[in-house]
mmCIF file of C-alpha atoms in Angstrom:
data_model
loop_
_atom_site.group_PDB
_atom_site.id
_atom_site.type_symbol
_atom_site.label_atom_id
_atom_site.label_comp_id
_atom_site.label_asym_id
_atom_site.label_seq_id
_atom_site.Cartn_x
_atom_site.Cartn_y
_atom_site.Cartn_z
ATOM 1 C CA UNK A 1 -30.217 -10.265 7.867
ATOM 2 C CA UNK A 2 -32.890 -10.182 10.867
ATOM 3 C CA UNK A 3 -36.026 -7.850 8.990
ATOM 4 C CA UNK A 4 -36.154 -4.584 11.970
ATOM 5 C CA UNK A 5 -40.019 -4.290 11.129
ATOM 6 C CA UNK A 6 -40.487 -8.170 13.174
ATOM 7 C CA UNK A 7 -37.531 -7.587 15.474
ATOM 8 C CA UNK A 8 -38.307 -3.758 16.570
ATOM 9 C CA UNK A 9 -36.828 -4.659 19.950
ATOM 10 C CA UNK A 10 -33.622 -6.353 18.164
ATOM 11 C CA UNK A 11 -30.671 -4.240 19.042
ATOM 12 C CA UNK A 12 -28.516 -5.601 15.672
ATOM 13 C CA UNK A 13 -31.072 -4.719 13.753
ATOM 14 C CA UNK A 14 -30.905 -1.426 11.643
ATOM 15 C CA UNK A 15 -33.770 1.197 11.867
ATOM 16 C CA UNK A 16 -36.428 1.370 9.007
ATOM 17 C CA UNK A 17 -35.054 4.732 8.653
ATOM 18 C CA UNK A 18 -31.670 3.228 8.065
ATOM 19 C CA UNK A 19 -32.684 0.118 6.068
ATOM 20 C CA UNK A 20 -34.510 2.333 3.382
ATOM 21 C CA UNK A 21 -32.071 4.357 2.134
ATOM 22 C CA UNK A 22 -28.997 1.923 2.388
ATOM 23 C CA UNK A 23 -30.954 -0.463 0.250
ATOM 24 C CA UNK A 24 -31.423 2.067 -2.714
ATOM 25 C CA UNK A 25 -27.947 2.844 -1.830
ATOM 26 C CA UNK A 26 -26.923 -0.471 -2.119
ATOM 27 C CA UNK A 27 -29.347 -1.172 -5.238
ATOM 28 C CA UNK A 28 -27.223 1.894 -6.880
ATOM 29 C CA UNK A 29 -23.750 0.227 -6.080
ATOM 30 C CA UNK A 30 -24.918 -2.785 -7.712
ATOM 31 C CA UNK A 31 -26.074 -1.136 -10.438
ATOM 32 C CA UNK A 32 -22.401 1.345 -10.750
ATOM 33 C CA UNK A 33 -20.879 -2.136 -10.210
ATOM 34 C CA UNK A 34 -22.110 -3.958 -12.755
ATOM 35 C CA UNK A 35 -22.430 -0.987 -15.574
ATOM 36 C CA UNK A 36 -18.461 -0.475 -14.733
ATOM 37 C CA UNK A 37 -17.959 -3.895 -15.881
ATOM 38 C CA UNK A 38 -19.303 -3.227 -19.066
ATOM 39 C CA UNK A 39 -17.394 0.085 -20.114
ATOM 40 C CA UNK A 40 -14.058 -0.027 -20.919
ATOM 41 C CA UNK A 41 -11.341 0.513 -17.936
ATOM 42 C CA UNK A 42 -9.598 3.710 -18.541
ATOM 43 C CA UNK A 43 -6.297 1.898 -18.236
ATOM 44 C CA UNK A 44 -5.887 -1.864 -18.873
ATOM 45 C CA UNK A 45 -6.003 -3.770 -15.489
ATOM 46 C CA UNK A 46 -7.056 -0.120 -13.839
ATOM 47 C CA UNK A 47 -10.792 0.243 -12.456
ATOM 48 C CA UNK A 48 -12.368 3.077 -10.945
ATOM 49 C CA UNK A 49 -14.336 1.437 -8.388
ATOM 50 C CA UNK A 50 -17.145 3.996 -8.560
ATOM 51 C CA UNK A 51 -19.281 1.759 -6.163
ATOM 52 C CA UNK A 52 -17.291 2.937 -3.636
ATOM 53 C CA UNK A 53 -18.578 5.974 -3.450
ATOM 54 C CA UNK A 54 -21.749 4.384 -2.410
ATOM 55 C CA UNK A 55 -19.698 2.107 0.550
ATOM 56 C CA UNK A 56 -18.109 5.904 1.412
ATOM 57 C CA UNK A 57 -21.776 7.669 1.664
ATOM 58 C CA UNK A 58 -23.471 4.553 3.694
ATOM 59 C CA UNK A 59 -20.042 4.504 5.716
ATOM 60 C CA UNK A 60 -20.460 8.153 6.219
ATOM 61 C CA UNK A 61 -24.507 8.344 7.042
ATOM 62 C CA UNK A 62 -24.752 5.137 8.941
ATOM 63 C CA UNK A 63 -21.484 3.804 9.809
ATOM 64 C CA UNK A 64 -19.270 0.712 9.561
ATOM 65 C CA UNK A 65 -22.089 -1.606 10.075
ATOM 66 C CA UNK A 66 -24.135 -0.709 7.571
ATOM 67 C CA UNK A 67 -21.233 -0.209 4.560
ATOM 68 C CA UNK A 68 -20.615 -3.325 5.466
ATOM 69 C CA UNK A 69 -23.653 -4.925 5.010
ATOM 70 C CA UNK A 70 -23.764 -2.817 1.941
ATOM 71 C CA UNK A 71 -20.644 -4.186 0.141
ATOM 72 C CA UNK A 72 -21.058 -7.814 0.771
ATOM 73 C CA UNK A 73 -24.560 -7.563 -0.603
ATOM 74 C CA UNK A 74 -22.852 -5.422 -3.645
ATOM 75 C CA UNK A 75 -20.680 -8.395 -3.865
ATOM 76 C CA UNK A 76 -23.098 -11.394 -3.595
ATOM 77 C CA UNK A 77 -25.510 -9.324 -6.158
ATOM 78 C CA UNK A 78 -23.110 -7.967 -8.491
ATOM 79 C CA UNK A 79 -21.724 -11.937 -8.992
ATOM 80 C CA UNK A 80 -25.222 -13.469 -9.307
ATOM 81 C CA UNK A 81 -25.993 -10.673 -11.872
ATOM 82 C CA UNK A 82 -22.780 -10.839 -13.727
ATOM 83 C CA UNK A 83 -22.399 -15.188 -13.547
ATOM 84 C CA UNK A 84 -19.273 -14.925 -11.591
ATOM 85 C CA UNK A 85 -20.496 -16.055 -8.419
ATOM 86 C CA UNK A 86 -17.897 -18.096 -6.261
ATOM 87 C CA UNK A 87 -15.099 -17.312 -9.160
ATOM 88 C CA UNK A 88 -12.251 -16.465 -9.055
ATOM 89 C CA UNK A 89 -13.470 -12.981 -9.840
ATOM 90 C CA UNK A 90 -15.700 -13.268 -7.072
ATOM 91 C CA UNK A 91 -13.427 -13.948 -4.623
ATOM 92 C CA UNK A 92 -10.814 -11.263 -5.528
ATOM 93 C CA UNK A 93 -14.516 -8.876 -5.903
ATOM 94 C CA UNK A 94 -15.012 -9.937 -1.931
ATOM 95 C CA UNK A 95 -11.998 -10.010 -0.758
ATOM 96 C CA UNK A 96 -11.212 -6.395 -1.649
ATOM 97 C CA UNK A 97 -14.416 -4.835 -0.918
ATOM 98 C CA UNK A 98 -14.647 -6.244 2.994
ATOM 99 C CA UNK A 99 -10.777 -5.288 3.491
ATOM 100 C CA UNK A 100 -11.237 -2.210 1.877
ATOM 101 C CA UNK A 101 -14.291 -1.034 3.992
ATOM 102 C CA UNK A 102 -12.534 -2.673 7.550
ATOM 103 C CA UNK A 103 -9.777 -0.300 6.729
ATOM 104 C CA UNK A 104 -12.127 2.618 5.808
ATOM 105 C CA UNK A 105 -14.538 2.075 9.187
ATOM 106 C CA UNK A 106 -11.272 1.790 11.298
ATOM 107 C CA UNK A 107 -10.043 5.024 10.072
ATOM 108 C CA UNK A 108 -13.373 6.844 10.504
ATOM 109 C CA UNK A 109 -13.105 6.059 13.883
ATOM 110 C CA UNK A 110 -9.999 7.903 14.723
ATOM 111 C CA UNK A 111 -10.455 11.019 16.345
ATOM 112 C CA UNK A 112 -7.487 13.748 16.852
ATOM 113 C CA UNK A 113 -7.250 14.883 20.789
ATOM 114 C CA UNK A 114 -9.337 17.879 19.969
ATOM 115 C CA UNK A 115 -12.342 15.935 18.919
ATOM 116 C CA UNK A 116 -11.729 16.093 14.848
ATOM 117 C CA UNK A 117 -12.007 13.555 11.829
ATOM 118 C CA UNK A 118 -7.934 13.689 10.707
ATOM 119 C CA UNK A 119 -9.540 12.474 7.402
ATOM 120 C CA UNK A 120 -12.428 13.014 5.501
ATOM 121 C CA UNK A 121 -13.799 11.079 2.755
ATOM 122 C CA UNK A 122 -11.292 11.464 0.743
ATOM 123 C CA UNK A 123 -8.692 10.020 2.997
ATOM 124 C CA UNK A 124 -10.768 7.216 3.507
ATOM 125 C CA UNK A 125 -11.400 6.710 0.072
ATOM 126 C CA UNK A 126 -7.468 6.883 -0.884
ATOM 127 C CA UNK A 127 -7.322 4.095 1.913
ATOM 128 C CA UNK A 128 -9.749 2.331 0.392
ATOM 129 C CA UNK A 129 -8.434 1.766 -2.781
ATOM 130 C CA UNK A 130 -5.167 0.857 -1.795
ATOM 131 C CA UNK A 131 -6.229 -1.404 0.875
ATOM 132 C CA UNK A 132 -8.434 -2.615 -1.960
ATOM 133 C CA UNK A 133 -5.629 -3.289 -4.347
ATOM 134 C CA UNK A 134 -3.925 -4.654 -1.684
ATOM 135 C CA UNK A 135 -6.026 -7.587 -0.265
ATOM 136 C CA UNK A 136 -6.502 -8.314 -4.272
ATOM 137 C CA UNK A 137 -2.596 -9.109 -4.589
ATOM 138 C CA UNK A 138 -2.425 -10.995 -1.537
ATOM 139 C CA UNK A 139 -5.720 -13.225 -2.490
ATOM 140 C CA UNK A 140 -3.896 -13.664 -6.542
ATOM 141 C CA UNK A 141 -0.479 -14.278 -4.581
ATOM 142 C CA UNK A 142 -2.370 -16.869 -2.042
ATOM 143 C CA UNK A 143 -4.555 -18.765 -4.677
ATOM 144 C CA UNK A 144 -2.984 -17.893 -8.122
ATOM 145 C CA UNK A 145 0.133 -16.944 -8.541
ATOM 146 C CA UNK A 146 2.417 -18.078 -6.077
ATOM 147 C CA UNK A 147 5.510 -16.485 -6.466
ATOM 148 C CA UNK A 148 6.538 -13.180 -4.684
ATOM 149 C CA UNK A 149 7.184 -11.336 -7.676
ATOM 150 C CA UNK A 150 3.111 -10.077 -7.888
ATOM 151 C CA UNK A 151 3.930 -7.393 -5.388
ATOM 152 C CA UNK A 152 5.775 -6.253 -7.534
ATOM 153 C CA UNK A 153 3.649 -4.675 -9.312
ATOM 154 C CA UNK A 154 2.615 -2.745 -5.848
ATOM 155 C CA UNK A 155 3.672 0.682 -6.752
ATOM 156 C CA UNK A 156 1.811 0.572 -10.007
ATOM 157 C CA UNK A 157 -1.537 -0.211 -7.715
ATOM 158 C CA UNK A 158 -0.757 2.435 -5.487
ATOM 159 C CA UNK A 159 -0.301 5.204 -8.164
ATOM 160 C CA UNK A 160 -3.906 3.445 -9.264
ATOM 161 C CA UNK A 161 -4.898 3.841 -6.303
ATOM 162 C CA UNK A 162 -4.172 7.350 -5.679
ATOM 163 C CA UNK A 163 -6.043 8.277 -8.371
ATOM 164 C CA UNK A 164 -9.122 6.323 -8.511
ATOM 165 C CA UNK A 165 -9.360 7.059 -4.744
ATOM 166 C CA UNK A 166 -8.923 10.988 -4.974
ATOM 167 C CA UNK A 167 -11.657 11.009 -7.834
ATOM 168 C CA UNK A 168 -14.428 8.678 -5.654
ATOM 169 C CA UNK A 169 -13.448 10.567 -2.208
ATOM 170 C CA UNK A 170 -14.031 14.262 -3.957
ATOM 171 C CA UNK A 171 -17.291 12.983 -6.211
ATOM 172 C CA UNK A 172 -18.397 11.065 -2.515
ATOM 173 C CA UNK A 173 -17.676 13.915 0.029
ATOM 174 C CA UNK A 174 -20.090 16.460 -1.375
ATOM 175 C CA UNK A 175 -22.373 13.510 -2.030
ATOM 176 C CA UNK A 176 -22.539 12.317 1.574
ATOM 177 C CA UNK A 177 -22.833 15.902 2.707
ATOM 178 C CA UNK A 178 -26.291 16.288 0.250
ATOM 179 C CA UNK A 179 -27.683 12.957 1.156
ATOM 180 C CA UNK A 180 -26.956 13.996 5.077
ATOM 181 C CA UNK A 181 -29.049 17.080 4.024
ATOM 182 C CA UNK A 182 -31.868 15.483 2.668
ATOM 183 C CA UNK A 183 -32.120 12.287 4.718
ATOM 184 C CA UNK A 184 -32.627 15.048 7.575
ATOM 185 C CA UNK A 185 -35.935 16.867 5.951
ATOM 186 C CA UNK A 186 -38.536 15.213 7.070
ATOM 187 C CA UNK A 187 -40.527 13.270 4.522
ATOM 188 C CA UNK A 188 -43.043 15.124 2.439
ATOM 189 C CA UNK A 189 -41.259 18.733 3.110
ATOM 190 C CA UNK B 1 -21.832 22.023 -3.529
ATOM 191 C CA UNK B 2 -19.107 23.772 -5.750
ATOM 192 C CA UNK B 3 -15.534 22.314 -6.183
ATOM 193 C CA UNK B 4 -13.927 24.874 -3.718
ATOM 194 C CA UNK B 5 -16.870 24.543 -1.101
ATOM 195 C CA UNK B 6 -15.510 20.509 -1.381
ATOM 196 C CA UNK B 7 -11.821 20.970 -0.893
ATOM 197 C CA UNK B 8 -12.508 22.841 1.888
ATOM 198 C CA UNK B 9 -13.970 19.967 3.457
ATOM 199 C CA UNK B 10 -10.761 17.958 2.699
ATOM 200 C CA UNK B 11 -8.260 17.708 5.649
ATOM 201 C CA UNK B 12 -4.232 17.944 6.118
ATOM 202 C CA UNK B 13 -4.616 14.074 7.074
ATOM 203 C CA UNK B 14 -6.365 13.369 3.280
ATOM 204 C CA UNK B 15 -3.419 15.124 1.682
ATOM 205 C CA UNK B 16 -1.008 13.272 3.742
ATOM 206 C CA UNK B 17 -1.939 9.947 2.520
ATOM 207 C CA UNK B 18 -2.394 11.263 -1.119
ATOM 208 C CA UNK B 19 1.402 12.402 -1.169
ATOM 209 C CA UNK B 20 1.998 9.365 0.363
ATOM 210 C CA UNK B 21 0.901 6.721 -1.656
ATOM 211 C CA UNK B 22 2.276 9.540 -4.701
ATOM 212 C CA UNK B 23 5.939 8.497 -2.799
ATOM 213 C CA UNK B 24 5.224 4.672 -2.687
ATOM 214 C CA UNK B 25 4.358 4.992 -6.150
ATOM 215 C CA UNK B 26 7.361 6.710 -7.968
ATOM 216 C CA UNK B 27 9.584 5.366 -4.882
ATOM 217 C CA UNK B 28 8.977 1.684 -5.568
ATOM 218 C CA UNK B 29 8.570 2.254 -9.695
ATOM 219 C CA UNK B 30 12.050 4.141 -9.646
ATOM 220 C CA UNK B 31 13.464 1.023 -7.061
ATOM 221 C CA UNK B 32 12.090 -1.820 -9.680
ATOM 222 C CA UNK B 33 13.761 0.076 -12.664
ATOM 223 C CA UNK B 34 10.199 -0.213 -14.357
ATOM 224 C CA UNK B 35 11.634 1.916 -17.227
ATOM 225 C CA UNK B 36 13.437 -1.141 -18.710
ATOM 226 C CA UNK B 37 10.871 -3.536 -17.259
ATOM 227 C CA UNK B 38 13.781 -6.904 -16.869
ATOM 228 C CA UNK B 39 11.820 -10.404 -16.697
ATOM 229 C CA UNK B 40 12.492 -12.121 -13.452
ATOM 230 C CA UNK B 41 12.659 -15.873 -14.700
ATOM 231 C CA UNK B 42 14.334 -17.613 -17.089
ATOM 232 C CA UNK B 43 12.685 -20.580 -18.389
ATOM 233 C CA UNK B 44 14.975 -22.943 -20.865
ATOM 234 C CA UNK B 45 12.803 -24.810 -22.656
ATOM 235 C CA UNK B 46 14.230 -28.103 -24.595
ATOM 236 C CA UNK B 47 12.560 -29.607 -27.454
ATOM 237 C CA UNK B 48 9.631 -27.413 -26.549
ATOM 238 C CA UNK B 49 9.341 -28.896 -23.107
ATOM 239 C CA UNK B 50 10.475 -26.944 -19.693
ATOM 240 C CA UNK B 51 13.576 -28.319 -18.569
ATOM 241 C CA UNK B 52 14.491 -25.240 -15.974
ATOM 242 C CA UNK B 53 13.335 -22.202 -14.377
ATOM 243 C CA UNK B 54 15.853 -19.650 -13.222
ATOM 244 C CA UNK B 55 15.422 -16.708 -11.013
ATOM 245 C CA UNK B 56 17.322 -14.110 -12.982
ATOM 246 C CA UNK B 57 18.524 -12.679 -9.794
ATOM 247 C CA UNK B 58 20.652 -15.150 -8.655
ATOM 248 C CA UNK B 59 23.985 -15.238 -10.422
ATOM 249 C CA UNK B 60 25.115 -18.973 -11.685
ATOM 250 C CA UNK B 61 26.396 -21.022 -14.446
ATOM 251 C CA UNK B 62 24.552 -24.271 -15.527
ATOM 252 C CA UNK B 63 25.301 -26.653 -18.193
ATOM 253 C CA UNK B 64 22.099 -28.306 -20.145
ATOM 254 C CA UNK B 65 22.450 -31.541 -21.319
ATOM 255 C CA UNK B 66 20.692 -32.655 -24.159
ATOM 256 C CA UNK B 67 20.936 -35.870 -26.224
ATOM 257 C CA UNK B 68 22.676 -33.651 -29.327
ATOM 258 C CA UNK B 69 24.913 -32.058 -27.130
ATOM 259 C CA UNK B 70 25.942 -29.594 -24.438
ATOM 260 C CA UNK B 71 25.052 -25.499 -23.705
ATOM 261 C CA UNK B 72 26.546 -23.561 -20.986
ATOM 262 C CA UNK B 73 24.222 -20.815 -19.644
ATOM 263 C CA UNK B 74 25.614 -17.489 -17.113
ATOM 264 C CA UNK B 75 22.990 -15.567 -15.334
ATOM 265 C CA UNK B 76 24.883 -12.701 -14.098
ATOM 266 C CA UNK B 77 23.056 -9.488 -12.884
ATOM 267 C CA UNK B 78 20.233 -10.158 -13.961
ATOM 268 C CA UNK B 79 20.632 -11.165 -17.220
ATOM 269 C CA UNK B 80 21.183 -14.763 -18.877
ATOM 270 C CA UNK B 81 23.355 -15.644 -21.994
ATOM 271 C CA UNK B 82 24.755 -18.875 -23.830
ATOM 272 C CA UNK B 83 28.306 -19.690 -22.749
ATOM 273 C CA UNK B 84 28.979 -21.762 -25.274
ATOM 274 C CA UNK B 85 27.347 -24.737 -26.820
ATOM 275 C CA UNK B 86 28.576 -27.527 -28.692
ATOM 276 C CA UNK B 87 27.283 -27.134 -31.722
ATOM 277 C CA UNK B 88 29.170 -26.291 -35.032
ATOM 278 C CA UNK B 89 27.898 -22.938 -35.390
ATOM 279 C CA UNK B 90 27.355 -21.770 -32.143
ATOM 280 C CA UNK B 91 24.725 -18.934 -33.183
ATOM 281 C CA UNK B 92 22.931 -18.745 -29.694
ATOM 282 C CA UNK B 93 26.398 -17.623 -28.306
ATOM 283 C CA UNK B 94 26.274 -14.610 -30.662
ATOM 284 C CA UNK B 95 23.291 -13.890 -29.750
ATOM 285 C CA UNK B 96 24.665 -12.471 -26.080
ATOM 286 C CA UNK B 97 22.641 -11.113 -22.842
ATOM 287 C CA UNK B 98 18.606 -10.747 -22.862
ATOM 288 C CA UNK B 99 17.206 -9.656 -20.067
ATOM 289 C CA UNK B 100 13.607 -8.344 -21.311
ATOM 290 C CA UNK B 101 10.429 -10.263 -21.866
ATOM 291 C CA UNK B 102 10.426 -10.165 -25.425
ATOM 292 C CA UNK B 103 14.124 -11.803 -25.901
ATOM 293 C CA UNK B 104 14.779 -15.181 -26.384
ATOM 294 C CA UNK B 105 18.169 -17.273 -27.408
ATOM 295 C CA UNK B 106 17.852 -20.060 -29.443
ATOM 296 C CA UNK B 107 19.450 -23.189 -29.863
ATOM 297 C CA UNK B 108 18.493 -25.010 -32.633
ATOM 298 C CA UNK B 109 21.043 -27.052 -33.364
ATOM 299 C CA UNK B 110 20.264 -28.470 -29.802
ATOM 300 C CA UNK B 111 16.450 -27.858 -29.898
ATOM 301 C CA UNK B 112 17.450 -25.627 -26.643
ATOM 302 C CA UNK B 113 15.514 -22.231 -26.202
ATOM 303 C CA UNK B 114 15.776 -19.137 -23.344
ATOM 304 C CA UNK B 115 12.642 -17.453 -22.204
ATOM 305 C CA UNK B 116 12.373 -14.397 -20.041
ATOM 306 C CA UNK B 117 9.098 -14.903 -17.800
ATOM 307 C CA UNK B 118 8.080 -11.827 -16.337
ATOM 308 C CA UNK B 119 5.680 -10.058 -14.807
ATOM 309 C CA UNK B 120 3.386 -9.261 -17.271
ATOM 310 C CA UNK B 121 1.532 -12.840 -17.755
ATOM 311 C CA UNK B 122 0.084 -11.549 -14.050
ATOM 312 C CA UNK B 123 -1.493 -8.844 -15.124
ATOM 313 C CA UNK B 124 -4.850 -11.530 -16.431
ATOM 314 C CA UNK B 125 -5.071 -12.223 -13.198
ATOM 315 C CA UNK B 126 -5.687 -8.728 -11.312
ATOM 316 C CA UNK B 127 -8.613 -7.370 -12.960
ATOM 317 C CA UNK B 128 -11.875 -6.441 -11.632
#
């Protein structure tokens, strides 16, 4: 990632007032990530994917680009930090997190013809977590198990999904709102 | 921000996809007959070895040939039974349909055994 303090002129590169916060954002996700591993799932096979809420916020205050950037370093970090870099766990950890926010950023840039968001966070982070669950079966059907019948359990993810999404989306969409709050003060005030 | 200041942010769209994926959920559990969760392979196993794997869905009839003798197996909507065998006793024919993961028909006369494979061994696989 090209450092914006050498590049100023750099058009890809994000502004320091971007960069600052999306790395403590991202330095949080990690850390959610990571701590989720350790406590027990609240069903077997079922995680909440609070780091999400992080991708959501960043998504939210800074757009695709930068939730982006944010999960695939959540990714990269979380597997160095956990030893399951380039695992399967890894992979499944990857492949979930960039579909997931592709699906989010697309449908944060819908607009209805008067101008509106038809979702907020919460839709997004519904989206998220089935799109999530998703691109996780098709990765364990690609490289794992390579009969059909793992989409079966589909409707099991979704119901998941539904839940773990509505929980991140409500805890992310006052969340976002505060951060957009502060984020606007200027610093010192 | 209080809960009700929060829901007021959500939209129509939000609760759209919520029902939604509620519909996919119950719709495809209730379409999969999850409430008597059925294996979806057979595996007959002889002298501890694989000798075939069945899809459970697709009706047949198959004879297994072993060096003590002969067992007839029917897969019929979705479930799998011994025919008949030719062994003195013919136990494993008692024994009837299984359909569920925890079922199994033995042979021993024969050394011939029926898994059900299901979906379950997946579940190791989808975590994280």
């Amino acid at each position: 990632m090209p450092s914006p303090v050498e590049s100023p002129g750099d058009a890809s590169a994000l502004s320091r007032e971007t960069l600052v916060p999306l790395a403590a954002l991202t330095a949080i996700a990690v850390v959610v990530h990571s701590a989720e591993q350790i406590l027990p799932a609240p069903l077997p096979g079922v995680r909440l994917g609070l780091a999400n809420i992080l991708t959501l916020c960043a998504l939210d205050l800074f757009g695709l680009r930068a939730a982006l950037i944010l999960t695939v370093n959540r990714v990269l970090l979380g597997s160095l930090l956990s030893g399951t870099f380039l695992g399967p766990a890894f992979l499944l950890s990857g492949a979930g997190g960039i579909a997931s926010v592709l699906a989010m950023g697309l449908l944060y840039q819908i607009r209805t013809p008067g101008g509106r968001r038809p979702f907020s966070l919460v839709g997004l982070s519904l989206t998220g977590a089935f799109v999530h669950n998703l691109a996780q079966l098709s990765v364990v059907h690609l490289l794992f198990v390579r009969h059909p019948e793992v989409f079966f359990l589909l409707p099991l993810m979704a119901g998941a999904a539904a839940a773990t999404g509505l929980f991140n989306g409500l805890v992310a969409l006052p969340l976002a709102a505060h951060l957009r709050l502060l984020l606007a003060k200027p610093v010192g005030s | 921000m209080s809960i009700r200041q929060t829901l007021k942010l959500t939209t129509g769209g939000d609760l759209v996809l919520l029902l939604a994926m509620v519909a996919l959920t119950v719709g495809g559990l209730w379409s999969l007959g999850w409430s008597s969760p059925h294996g979806a392979l057979a595996v007959i196993e002889v002298e501890g070895s694989p000798r075939e794997h069945l899809s459970l869905r697709v009706d047949r009839v198959l004879s297994i040939h072993t060096e003590r003798g002969t067992n007839i197996v029917e897969i019929r909507d979705g479930r799998i039974r011994m025919v008949d065998a030719s062994c003195p006793n013919r136990v494993c024919v008692t024994q009837g349909w299984i359909r569920h993961r925890w079922e199994e028909i033995v042979c021993l006369p024969h050394r011939v055994t029926i898994r059900i494979r299901g979906l379950e061994e997946e579940y190791d696989a989808i975590t994280r």
